[in-house]
mmCIF file of C-alpha atoms in Angstrom:
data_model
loop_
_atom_site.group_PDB
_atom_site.id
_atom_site.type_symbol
_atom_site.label_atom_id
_atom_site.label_comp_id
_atom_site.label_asym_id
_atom_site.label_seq_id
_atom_site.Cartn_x
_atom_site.Cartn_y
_atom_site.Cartn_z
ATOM 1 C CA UNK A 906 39.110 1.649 36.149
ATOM 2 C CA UNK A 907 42.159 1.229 33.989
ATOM 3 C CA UNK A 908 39.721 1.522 30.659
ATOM 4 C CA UNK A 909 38.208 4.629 32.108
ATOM 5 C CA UNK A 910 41.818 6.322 33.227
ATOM 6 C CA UNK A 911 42.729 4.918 29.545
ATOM 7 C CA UNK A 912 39.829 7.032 27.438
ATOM 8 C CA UNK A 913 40.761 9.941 29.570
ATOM 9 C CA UNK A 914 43.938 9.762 28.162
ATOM 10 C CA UNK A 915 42.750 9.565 24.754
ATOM 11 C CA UNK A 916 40.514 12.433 25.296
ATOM 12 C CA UNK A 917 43.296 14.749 25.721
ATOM 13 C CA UNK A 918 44.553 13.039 22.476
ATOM 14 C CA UNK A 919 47.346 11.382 24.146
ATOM 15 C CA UNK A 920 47.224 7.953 22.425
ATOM 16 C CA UNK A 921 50.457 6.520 24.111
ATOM 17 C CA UNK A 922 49.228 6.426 27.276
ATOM 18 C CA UNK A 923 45.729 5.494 26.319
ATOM 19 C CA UNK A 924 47.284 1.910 24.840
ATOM 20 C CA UNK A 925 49.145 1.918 27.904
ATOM 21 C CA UNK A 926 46.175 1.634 30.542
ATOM 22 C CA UNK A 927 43.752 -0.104 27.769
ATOM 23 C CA UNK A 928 46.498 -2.946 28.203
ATOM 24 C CA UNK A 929 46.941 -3.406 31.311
ATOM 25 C CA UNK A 930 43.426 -3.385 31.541
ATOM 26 C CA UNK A 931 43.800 -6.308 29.283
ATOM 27 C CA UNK A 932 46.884 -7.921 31.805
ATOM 28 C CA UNK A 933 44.264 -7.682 35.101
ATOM 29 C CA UNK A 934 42.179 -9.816 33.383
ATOM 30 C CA UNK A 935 44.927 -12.717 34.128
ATOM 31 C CA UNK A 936 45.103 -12.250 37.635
ATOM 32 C CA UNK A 937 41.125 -12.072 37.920
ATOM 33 C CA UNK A 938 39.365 -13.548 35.233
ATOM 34 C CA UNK A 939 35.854 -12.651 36.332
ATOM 35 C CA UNK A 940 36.522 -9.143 35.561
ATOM 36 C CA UNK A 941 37.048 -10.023 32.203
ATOM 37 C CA UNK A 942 33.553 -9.855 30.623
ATOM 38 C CA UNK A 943 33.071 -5.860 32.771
ATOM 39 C CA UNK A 944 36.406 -5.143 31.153
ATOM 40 C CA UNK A 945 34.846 -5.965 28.012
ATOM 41 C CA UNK A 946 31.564 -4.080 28.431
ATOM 42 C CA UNK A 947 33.906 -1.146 28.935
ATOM 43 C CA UNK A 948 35.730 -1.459 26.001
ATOM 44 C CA UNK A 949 32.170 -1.620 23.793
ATOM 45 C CA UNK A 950 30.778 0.877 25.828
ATOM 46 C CA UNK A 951 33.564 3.050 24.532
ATOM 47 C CA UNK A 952 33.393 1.528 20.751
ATOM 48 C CA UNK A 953 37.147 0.116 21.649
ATOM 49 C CA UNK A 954 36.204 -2.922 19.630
ATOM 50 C CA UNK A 955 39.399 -4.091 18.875
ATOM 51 C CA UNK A 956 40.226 -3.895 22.746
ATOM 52 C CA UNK A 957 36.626 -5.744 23.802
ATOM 53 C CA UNK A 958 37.405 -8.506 21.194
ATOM 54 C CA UNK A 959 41.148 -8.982 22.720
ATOM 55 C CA UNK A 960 39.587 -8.773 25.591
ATOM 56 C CA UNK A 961 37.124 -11.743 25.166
ATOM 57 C CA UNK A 962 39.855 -13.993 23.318
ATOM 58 C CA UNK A 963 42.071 -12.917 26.993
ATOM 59 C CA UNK A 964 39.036 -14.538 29.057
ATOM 60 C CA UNK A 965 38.733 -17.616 26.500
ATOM 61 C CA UNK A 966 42.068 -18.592 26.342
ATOM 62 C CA UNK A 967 42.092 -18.756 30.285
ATOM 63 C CA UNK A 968 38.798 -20.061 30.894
ATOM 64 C CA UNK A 969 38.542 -22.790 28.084
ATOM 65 C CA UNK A 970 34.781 -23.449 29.578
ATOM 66 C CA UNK A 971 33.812 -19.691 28.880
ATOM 67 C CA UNK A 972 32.383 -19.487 25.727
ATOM 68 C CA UNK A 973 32.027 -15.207 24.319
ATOM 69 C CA UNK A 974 31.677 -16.413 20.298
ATOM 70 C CA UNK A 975 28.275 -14.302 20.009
ATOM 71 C CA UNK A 976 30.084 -11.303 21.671
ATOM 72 C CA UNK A 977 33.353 -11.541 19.205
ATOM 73 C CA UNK A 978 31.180 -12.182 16.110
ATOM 74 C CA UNK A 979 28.735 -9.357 16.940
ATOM 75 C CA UNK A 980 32.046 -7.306 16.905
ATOM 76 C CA UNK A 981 33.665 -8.577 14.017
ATOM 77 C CA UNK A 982 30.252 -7.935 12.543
ATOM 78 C CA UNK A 983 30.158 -4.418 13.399
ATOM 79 C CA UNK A 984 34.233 -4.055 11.882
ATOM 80 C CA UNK A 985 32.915 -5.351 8.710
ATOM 81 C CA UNK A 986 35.682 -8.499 9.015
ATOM 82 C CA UNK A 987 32.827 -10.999 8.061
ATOM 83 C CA UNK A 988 35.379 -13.735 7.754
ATOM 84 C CA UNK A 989 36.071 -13.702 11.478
ATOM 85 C CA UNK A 990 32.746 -13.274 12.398
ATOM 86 C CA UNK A 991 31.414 -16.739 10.728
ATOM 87 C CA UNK A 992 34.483 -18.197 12.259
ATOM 88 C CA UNK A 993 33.826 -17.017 15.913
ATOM 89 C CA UNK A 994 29.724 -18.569 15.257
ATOM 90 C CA UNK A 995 31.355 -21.731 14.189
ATOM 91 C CA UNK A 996 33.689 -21.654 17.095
ATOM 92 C CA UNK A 997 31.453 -21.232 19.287
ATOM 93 C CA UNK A 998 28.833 -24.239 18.199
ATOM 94 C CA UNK A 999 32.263 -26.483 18.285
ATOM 95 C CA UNK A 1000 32.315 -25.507 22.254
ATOM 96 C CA UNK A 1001 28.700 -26.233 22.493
ATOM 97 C CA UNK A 1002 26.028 -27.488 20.046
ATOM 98 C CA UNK A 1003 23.092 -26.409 22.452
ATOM 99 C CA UNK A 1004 24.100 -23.023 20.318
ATOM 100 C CA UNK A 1005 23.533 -24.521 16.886
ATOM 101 C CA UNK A 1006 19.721 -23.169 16.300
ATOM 102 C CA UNK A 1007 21.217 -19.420 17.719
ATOM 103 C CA UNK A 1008 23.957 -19.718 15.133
ATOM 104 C CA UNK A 1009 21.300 -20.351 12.377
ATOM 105 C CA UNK A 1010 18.981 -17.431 12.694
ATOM 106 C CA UNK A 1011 22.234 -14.757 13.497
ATOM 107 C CA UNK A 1012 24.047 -16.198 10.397
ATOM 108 C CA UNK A 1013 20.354 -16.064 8.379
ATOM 109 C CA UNK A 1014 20.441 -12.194 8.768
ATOM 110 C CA UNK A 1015 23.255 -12.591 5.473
ATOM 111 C CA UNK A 1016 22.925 -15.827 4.012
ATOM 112 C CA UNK A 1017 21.203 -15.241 0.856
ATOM 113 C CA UNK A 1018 19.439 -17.586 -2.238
ATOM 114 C CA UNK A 1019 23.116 -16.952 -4.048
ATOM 115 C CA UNK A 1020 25.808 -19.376 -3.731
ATOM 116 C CA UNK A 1021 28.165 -16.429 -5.044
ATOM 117 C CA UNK A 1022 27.059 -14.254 -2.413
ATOM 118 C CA UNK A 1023 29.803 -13.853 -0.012
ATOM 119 C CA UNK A 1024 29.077 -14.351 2.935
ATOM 120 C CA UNK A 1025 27.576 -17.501 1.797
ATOM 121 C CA UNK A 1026 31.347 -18.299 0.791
ATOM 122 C CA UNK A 1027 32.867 -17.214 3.977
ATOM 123 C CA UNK A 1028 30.240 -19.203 6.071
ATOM 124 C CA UNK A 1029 31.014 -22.583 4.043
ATOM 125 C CA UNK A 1030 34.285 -21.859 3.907
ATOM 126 C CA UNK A 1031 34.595 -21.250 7.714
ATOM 127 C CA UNK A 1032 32.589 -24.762 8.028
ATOM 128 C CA UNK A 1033 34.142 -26.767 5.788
ATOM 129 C CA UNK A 1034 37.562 -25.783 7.473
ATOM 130 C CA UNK A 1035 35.831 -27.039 10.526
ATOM 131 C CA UNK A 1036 35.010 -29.897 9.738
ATOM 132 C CA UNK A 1037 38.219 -31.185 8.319
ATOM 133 C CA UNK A 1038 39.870 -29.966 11.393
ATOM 134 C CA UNK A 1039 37.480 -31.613 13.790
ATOM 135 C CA UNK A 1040 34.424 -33.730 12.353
ATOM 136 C CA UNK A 1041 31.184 -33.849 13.662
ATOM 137 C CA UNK A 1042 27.524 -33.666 12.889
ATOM 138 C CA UNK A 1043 27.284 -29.969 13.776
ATOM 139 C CA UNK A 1044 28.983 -29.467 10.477
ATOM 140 C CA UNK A 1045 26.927 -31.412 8.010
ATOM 141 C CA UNK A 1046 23.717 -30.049 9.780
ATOM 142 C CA UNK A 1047 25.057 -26.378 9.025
ATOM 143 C CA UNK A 1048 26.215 -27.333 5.782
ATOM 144 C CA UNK A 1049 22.771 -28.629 4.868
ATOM 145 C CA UNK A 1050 21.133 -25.833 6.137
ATOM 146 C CA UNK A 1051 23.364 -23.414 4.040
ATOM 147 C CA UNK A 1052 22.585 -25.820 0.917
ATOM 148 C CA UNK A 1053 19.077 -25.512 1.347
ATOM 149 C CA UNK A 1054 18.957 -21.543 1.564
ATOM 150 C CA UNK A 1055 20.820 -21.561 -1.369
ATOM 151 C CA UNK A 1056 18.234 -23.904 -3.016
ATOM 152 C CA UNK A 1057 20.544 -26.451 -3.876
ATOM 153 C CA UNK A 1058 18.274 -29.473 -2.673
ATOM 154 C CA UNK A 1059 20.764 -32.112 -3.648
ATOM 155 C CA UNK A 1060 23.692 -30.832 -1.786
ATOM 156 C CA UNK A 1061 21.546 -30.840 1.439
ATOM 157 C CA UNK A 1062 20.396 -34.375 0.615
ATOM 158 C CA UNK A 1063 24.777 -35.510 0.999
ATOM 159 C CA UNK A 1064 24.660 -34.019 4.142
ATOM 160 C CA UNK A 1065 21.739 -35.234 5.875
ATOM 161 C CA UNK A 1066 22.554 -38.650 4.180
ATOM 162 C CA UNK A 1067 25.842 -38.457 5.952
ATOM 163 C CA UNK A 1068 24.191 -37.601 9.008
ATOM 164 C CA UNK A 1069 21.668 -40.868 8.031
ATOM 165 C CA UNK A 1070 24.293 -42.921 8.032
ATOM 166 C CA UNK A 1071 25.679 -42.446 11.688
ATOM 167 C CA UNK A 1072 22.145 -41.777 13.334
ATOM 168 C CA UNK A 1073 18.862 -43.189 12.495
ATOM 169 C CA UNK A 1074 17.105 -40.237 14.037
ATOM 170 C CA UNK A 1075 18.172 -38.161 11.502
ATOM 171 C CA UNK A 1076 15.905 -39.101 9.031
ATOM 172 C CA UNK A 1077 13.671 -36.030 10.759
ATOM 173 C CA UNK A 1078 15.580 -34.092 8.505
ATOM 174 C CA UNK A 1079 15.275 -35.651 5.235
ATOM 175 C CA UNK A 1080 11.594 -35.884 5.772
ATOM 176 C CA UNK A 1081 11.885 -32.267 6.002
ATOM 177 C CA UNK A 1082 14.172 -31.873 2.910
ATOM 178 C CA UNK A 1083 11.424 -33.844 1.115
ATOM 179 C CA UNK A 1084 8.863 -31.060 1.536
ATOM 180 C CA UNK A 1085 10.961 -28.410 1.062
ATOM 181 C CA UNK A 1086 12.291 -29.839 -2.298
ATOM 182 C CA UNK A 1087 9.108 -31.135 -3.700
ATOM 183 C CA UNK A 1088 7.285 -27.038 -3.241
ATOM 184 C CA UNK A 1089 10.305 -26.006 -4.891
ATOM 185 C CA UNK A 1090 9.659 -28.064 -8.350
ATOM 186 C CA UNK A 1091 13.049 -29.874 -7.209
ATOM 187 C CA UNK A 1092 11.703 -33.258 -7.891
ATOM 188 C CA UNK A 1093 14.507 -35.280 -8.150
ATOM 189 C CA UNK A 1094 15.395 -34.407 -5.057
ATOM 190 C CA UNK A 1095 12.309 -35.049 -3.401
ATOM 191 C CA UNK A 1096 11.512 -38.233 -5.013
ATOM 192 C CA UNK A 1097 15.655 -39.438 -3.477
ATOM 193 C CA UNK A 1098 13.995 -38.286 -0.155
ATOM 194 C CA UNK A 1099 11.054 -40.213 -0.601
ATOM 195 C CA UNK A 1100 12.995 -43.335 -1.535
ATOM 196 C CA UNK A 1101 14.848 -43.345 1.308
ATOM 197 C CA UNK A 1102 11.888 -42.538 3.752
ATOM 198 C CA UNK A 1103 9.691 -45.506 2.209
ATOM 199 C CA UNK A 1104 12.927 -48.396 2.563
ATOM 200 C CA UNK A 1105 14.441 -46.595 6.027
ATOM 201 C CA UNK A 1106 11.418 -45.418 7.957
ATOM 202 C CA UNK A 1107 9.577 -47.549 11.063
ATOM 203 C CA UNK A 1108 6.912 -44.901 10.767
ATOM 204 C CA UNK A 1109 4.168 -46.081 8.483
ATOM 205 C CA UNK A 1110 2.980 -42.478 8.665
ATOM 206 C CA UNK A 1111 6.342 -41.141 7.092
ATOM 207 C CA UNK A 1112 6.096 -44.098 4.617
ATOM 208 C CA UNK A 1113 2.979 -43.775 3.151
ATOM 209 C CA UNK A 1114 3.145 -39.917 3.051
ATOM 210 C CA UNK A 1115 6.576 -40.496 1.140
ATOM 211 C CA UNK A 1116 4.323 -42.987 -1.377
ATOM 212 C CA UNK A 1117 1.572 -39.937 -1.702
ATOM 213 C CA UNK A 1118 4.504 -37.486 -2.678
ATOM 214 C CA UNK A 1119 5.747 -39.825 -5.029
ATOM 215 C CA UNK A 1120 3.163 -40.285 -6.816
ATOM 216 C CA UNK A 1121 1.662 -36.428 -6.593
ATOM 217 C CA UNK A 1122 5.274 -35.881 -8.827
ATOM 218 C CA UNK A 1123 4.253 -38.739 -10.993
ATOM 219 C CA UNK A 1124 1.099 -36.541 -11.549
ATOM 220 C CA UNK A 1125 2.573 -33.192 -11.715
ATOM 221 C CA UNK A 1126 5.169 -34.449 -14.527
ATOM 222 C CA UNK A 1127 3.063 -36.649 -15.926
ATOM 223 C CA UNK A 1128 4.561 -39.943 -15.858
ATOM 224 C CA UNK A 1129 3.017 -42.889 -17.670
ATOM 225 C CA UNK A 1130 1.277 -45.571 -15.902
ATOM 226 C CA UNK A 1131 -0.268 -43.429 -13.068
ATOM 227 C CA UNK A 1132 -3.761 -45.338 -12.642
ATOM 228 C CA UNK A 1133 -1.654 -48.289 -12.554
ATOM 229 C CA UNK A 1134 0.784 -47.424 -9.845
ATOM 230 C CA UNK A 1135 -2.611 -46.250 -7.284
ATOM 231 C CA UNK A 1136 -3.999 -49.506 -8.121
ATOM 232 C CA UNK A 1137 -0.850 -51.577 -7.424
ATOM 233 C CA UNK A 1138 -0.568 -49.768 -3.981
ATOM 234 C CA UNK A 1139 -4.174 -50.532 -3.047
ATOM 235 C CA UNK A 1140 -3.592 -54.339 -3.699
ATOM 236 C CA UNK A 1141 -0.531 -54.044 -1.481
ATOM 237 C CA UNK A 1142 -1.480 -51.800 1.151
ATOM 238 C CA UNK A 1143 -5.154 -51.875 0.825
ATOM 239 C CA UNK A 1144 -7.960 -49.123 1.249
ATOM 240 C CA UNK A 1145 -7.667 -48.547 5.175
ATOM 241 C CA UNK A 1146 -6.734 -46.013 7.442
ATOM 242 C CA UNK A 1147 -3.337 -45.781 6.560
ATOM 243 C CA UNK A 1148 -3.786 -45.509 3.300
ATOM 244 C CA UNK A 1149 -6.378 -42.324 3.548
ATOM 245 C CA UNK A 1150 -4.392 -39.489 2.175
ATOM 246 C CA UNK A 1151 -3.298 -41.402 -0.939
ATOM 247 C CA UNK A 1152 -7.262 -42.137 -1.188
ATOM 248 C CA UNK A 1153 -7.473 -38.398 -1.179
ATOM 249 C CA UNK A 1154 -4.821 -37.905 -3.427
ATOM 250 C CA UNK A 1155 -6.473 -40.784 -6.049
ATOM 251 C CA UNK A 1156 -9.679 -38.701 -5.889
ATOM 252 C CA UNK A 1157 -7.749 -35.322 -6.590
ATOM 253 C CA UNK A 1158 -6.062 -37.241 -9.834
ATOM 254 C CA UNK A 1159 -9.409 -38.528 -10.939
ATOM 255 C CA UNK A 1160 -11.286 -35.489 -10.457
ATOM 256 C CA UNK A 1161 -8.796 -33.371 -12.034
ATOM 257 C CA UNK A 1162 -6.623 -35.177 -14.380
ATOM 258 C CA UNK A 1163 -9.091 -37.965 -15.581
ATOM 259 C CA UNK A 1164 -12.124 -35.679 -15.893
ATOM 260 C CA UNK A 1165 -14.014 -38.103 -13.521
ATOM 261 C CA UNK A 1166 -15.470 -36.046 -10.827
ATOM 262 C CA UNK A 1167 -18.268 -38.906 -10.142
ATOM 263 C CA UNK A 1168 -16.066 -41.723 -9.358
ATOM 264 C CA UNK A 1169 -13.288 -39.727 -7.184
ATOM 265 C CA UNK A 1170 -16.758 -38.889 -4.960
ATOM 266 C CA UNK A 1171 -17.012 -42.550 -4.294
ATOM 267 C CA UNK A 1172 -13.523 -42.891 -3.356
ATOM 268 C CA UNK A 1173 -13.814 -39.774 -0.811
ATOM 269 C CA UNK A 1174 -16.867 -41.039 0.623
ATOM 270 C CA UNK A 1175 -15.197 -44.644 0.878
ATOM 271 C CA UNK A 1176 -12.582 -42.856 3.050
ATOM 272 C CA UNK A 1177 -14.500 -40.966 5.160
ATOM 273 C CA UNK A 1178 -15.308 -43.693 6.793
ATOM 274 C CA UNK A 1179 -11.476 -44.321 7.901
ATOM 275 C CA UNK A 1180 -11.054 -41.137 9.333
ATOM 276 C CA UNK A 1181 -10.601 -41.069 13.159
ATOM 277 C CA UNK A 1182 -11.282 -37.803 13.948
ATOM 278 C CA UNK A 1183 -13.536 -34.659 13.589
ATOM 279 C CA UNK A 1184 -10.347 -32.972 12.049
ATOM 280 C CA UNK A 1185 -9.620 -35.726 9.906
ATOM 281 C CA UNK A 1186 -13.616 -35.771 8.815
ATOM 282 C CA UNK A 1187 -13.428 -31.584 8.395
ATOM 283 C CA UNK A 1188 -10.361 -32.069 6.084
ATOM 284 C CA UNK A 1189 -12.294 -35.395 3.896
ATOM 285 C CA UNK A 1190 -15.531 -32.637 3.535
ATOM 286 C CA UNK A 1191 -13.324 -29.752 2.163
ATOM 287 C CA UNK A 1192 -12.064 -32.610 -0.595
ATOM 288 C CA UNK A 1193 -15.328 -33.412 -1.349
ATOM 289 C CA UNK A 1194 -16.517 -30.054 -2.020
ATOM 290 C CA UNK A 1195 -13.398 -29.422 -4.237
ATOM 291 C CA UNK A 1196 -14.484 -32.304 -6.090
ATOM 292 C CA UNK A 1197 -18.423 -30.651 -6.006
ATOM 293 C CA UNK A 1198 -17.482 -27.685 -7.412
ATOM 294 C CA UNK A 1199 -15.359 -28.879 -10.459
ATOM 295 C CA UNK A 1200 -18.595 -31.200 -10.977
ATOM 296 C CA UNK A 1201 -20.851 -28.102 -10.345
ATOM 297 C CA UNK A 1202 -22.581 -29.097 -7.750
ATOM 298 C CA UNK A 1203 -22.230 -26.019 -6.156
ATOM 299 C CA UNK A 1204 -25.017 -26.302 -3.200
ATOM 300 C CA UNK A 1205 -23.528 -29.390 -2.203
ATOM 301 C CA UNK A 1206 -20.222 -28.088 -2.008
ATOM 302 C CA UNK A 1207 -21.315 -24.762 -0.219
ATOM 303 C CA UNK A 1208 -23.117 -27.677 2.334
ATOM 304 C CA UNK A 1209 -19.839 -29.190 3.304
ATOM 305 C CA UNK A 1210 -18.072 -26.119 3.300
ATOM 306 C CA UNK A 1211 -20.996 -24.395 5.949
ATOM 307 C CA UNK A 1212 -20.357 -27.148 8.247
ATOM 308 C CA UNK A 1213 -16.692 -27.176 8.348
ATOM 309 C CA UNK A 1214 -16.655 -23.147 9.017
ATOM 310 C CA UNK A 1215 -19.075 -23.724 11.606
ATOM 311 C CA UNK A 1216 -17.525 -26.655 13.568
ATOM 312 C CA UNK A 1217 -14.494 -25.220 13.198
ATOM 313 C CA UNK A 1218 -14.872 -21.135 13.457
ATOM 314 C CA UNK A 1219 -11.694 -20.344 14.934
ATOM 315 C CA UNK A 1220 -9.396 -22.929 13.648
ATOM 316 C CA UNK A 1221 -7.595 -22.921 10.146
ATOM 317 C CA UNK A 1222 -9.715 -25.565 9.294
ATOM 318 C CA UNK A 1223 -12.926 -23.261 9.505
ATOM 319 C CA UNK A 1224 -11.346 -20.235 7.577
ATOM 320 C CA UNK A 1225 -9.794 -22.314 4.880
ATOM 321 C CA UNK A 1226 -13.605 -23.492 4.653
ATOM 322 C CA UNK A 1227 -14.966 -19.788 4.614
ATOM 323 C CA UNK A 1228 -12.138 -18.979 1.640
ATOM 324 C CA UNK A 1229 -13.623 -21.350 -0.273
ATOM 325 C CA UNK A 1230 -16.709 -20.379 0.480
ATOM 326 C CA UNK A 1231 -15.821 -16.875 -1.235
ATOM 327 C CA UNK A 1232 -14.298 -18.811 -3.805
ATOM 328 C CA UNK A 1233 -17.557 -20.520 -4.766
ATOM 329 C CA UNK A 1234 -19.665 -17.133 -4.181
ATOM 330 C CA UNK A 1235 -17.270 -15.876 -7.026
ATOM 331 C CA UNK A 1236 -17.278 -18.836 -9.483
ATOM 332 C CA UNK A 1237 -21.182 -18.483 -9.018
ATOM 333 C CA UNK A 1238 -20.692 -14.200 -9.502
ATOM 334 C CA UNK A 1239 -21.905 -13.274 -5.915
ATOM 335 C CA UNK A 1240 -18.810 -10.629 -6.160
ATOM 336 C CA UNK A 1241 -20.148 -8.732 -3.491
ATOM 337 C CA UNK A 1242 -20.359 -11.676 -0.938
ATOM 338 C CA UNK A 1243 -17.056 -13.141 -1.807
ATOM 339 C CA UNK A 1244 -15.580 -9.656 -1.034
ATOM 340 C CA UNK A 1245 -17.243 -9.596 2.129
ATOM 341 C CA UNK A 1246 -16.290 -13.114 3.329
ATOM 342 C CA UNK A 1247 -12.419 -12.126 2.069
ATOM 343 C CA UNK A 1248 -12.240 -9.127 4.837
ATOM 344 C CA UNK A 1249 -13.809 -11.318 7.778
ATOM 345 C CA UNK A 1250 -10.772 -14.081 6.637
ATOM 346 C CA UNK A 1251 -8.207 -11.127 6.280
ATOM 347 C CA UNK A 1252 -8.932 -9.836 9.697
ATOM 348 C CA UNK A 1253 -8.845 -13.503 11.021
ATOM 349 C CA UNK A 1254 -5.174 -13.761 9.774
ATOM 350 C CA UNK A 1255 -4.527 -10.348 11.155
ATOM 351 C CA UNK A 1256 -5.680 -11.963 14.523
ATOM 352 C CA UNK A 1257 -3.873 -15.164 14.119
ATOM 353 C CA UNK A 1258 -0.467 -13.215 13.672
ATOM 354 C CA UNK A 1259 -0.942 -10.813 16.664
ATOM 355 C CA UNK A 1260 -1.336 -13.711 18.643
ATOM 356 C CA UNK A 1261 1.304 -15.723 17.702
ATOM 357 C CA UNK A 1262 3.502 -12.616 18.403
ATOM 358 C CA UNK A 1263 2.609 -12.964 21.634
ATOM 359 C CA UNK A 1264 2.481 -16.218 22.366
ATOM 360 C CA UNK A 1265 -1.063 -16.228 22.846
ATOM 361 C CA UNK A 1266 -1.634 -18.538 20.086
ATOM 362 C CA UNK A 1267 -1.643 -22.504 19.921
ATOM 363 C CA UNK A 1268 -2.383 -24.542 17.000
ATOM 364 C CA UNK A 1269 -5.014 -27.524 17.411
ATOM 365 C CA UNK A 1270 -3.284 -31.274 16.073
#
């Protein structure tokens, strides 16, 4: 009521006794608290932001439980004070982590590729501050997730290590860092991740998928000694199940690095008999028909595409089959059948996104 009376007042441009019923709006809050946050919405309602956000620091500084740090930065945001704003988002993962993801996707709407940028500077700034005051892993997990918007792989890595080095379970992240580094071209990076995967891991999944990665950027940069370093993991791990993928990736370097399309087929057909599943065996045929087409057998290749799209006709699996089934009909100059196969896929993808706007969509394992 006092917030109404208040506006009145202003109305009739008499400012003085506006202030004087916006405060005392302000004072009821600290004989009843729970009127705070309706005191609040009366304030925004009436774009008295500097009220509403003197209004929410009222309620938190009585209520240390109550927790308005989306509600202050939303209105710092709106003032343009972006250095408060970060600060209230930090503040308010420091009450309660379950907010960390939230803080993440608001704070992605400005963080930008640009270190310079600056609200990348007030964000680190308003972490690093932070954590000095009070550590925890909130603060190397929002660090690392600035470092790797900005690109910079290798300042990521220090966090996450640091977060390595009081949890085991962290290593989740580096796994992730990994990925991300290595499509970047950040190789150094990724190849650290790697390491650290292979000797800390109790996966053998993670393990051996850090060994493939290491040695796809031994191929991409052409490092000496390649065959060598395939062969030496064979005699150590063997040619099994767990070693499928870096079959895979041995047949991909033979095929297209050695010129040797004939003797990566016997290594893909050698592994298709590991493979434990009919997603596993879809993924082995698309391989082989790579390896068909650079060898131009092209009705082979078209065969093991077919069945793929077939078994698989609304999964990824299937359309990445019926792309490269346009992708042959090209190469071989059926234009007019490539283009054709291209809108079916488009409209697939069309599909695919509708659906996973509304939550219709689920993604086979």
């Amino acid at each position: 009521m006092n917030v109404l009376i208040g506006y009145n007042y202003e109305r009739q441009q008499k400012s003085e006794q506006a202030e004087k019923y916006y405060q005392k709006a302000i004072d009821a809050i600290q004989v009843k608290n729970r009127y705070g946050n309706l005191t609040a919405t009366f304030f925004k309602n009436y774009t008295k932001l500097n009220y509403a956000a003197k209004t929410y620091t009222t309620i938190m500084e009585n209520n240390p439980r109550a927790n308005y740090g989306f509600q202050l930065a939303q209105i710092y945001g709106e003032q343009g004070d972006f250095k408060k704003m970060f600060s209230s988002y930090v503040d308010l993962v420091d009450k309660n982590e379950d907010y960390l993801g939230n803080v993440k996707r608001y704070a992605s709407k400005y963080v930008t590729e640009e270190p310079d940028n600056e609200y990348n500077i007030l964000f680190k700034q308003a972490l690093l501050k932070k954590s000095i005051s009070n550590p925890k892993n909130c603060w190397n997990d929002l660090l690392g997730w600035l470092f790797i918007n900005q690109k910079e792989y290798s300042k990521a890595l220090v966090q996450y290590k640091a977060l390595l080095a009081r949890n085991i379970d962290n290593l989740g992240k580096i796994k992730s860092l990994s990925s991300i580094a290595f499509e970047n071209k950040d190789y150094e990076t990724a190849r650290k991740c790697c390491d650290i995967l292979i000797e800390k891991s109790n996966y053998p999944r993670d393990k051996f998928q850090a060994i493939e990665m290491n040695l796809r950027m031994d191929i991409n940069t052409q490092q000496p000694n390649i065959e060598s370093k395939f062969q030496n993991l064979f005699a150590t791990y063997g040619t099994n199940k767990q070693t499928l993928n870096i079959q895979l990736a041995y047949a991909n370097y033979l095929t297209f690095t050695k010129n040797n399309p004939e003797e990566a087929i016997a290594v893909i057909d050698r592994a298709s008999t590991f493979a434990d599943s009919k997603f596993t065996k879809a993924f082995i045929k698309l391989k082989l028909g790579e390896v068909l087409i650079y060898n131009q057998q092209f009705n082979k290749a078209l065969l093991n595409f077919s069945q793929v799209q077939t078994q698989f006709k609304n999964h990824f699996l299937g359309q990445e089959a019926r792309f490269k089934v346009a992708q042959l009909s090209y190469f071989k100059n059926d234009f007019d059948w490539a283009k054709a196969q291209l809108k079916i896929l488009k409209r697939f993808c069309n599909t695919i996104n509708r659906k996973r706007c509304s939550g219709t969509f689920f993604n086979h394992k």
